Coordinates of C-alpha atoms in Angstrom, one line a residue:
X1 CA 2.3 138.0 28.2
X2 CA 2.9 141.0 29.6
X3 CA 5.1 143.6 27.7
X4 CA 8.2 144.6 29.4
X5 CA 7.2 148.4 29.7
X6 CA 7.7 149.4 33.7
X7 CA 5.1 151.6 34.0
X8 CA 2.5 150.3 31.6
X9 CA 2.8 146.9 31.1
X10 CA 0.3 145.6 28.5
X11 CA -0.7 142.5 26.5
X12 CA -2.8 141.9 23.6
X13 CA -6.0 139.1 23.7
X14 CA -7.4 139.4 20.2
X15 CA -8.7 142.8 19.6
X16 CA -8.5 143.9 23.2
X17 CA -5.6 145.5 24.9
X18 CA -5.0 145.0 28.5
X19 CA -2.9 147.8 30.4
X20 CA -2.1 147.2 34.1
X21 CA -0.4 150.5 35.3
X22 CA 2.3 150.0 38.0
X23 CA 1.5 153.0 39.9
X24 CA 2.9 156.7 40.6
X25 CA 5.5 157.9 38.1
X26 CA 7.6 160.3 40.5
X27 CA 10.7 157.7 40.4
X28 CA 10.5 157.5 36.5
X29 CA 12.0 159.5 33.9
X30 CA 9.5 161.7 31.5
X31 CA 11.3 160.3 28.5
X32 CA 10.8 156.3 29.7
X33 CA 7.0 157.2 30.8
X34 CA 6.0 159.0 27.5
X35 CA 8.0 156.1 25.4
X36 CA 5.6 153.4 27.0
X37 CA 2.4 155.5 26.4
X38 CA 3.5 155.8 22.8
X39 CA 3.7 152.1 22.6
X40 CA 0.5 151.6 23.8
X41 CA -1.0 154.5 21.2
X42 CA 0.5 152.6 18.3
X43 CA -0.7 149.1 19.7
X44 CA -4.1 150.9 19.8
X45 CA -3.9 152.4 16.0
X46 CA -3.3 148.9 14.9
X47 CA -6.5 148.7 13.1
X48 CA -7.3 144.9 14.5
X49 CA -6.9 146.3 18.1
X50 CA -10.9 147.7 18.9
X51 CA -11.0 147.6 22.7
X52 CA -9.1 148.3 25.8
X53 CA -9.2 147.4 29.6
X54 CA -7.1 149.3 32.1
X55 CA -6.6 146.7 35.0
X56 CA -6.2 148.7 38.2
X57 CA -4.8 146.2 40.4
X58 CA -1.1 147.3 39.7
X59 CA -1.1 150.0 42.5
X60 CA -2.9 151.8 45.4
X61 CA -2.3 155.3 44.0
X62 CA -2.0 156.7 40.7
X63 CA -0.9 160.1 40.4
X64 CA -2.3 162.7 37.8
X65 CA 0.0 161.8 35.0
X66 CA -0.9 158.5 34.9
X67 CA -4.5 158.9 35.4
X68 CA -4.4 161.3 32.6
X69 CA -2.4 158.9 30.2
X70 CA -4.9 156.3 31.2
X71 CA -8.0 158.5 30.1
X72 CA -6.3 159.3 26.9
X73 CA -6.0 155.5 26.0
X74 CA -9.5 155.3 26.8
X75 CA -10.7 158.1 24.9
X76 CA -8.6 157.1 22.0
X77 CA -10.3 153.3 21.9
X78 CA -13.7 155.3 21.9
X79 CA -12.9 157.4 19.0
X80 CA -12.1 154.1 17.2
X81 CA -15.6 153.1 18.1
X82 CA -14.1 150.7 20.5
X83 CA -15.3 149.9 24.1
X84 CA -12.8 150.6 27.4
X85 CA -13.1 150.0 30.6
X86 CA -11.6 150.3 34.0
X87 CA -11.3 147.5 36.7
X88 CA -10.0 145.5 39.6
X89 CA -9.2 148.8 41.4
X90 CA -8.4 148.7 45.2
X91 CA -10.6 150.4 47.6
X92 CA -8.7 153.8 47.6
X93 CA -8.3 153.7 43.9
X94 CA -11.8 153.2 43.3
X95 CA -13.0 156.0 45.8
X96 CA -10.6 158.0 43.6
X97 CA -12.4 157.3 40.3
X98 CA -15.8 158.0 41.7
X99 CA -14.7 161.3 43.2
X100 CA -13.4 162.5 40.0
X101 CA -16.2 160.8 37.9
X102 CA -13.9 158.7 35.8
X103 CA -16.9 155.8 35.7
X104 CA -19.1 158.4 34.2
X105 CA -16.5 158.8 31.0
X106 CA -15.3 154.7 31.1
X107 CA -17.3 152.0 32.9
X108 CA -15.7 150.6 35.8
X109 CA -15.8 146.6 36.7
X110 CA -14.9 145.0 40.1
X111 CA -12.9 142.0 37.8
X112 CA -11.3 141.7 34.6
X113 CA -13.4 139.1 33.8
X114 CA -16.3 141.4 34.3
X115 CA -14.6 144.2 32.2
X116 CA -13.5 141.6 29.4
X117 CA -16.8 140.3 29.1
X118 CA -18.3 143.9 28.7
X119 CA -15.8 145.1 25.9
X120 CA -16.3 141.8 24.1
X121 CA -20.2 142.4 24.4
X122 CA -21.0 138.7 26.3

């Protein structure tokens, strides 16, 4: 079940957190954004939470604030010796990922199923 967050809804699947950002944050208050990001950091800090998958299907555009928050979550997961993956982007977002070379830091997969298989080690 997806969390009630507006910008960064997430759910747990065993040891995996799946985040599905909903797009740019221009219309959202900074306080709300910070609160949602902190909530996901708290989930990742839990000892039984090892991996992160960011499902990018929620929007055809992500601003720098959202991209920065996603990459910080991925970095935190990797620092715990977990795996992080990006997946399910529109063509425009996928192009942005490649141009910014985000896929060099965090692997990208075409589908959520492929990203889940990667973090699970299947």
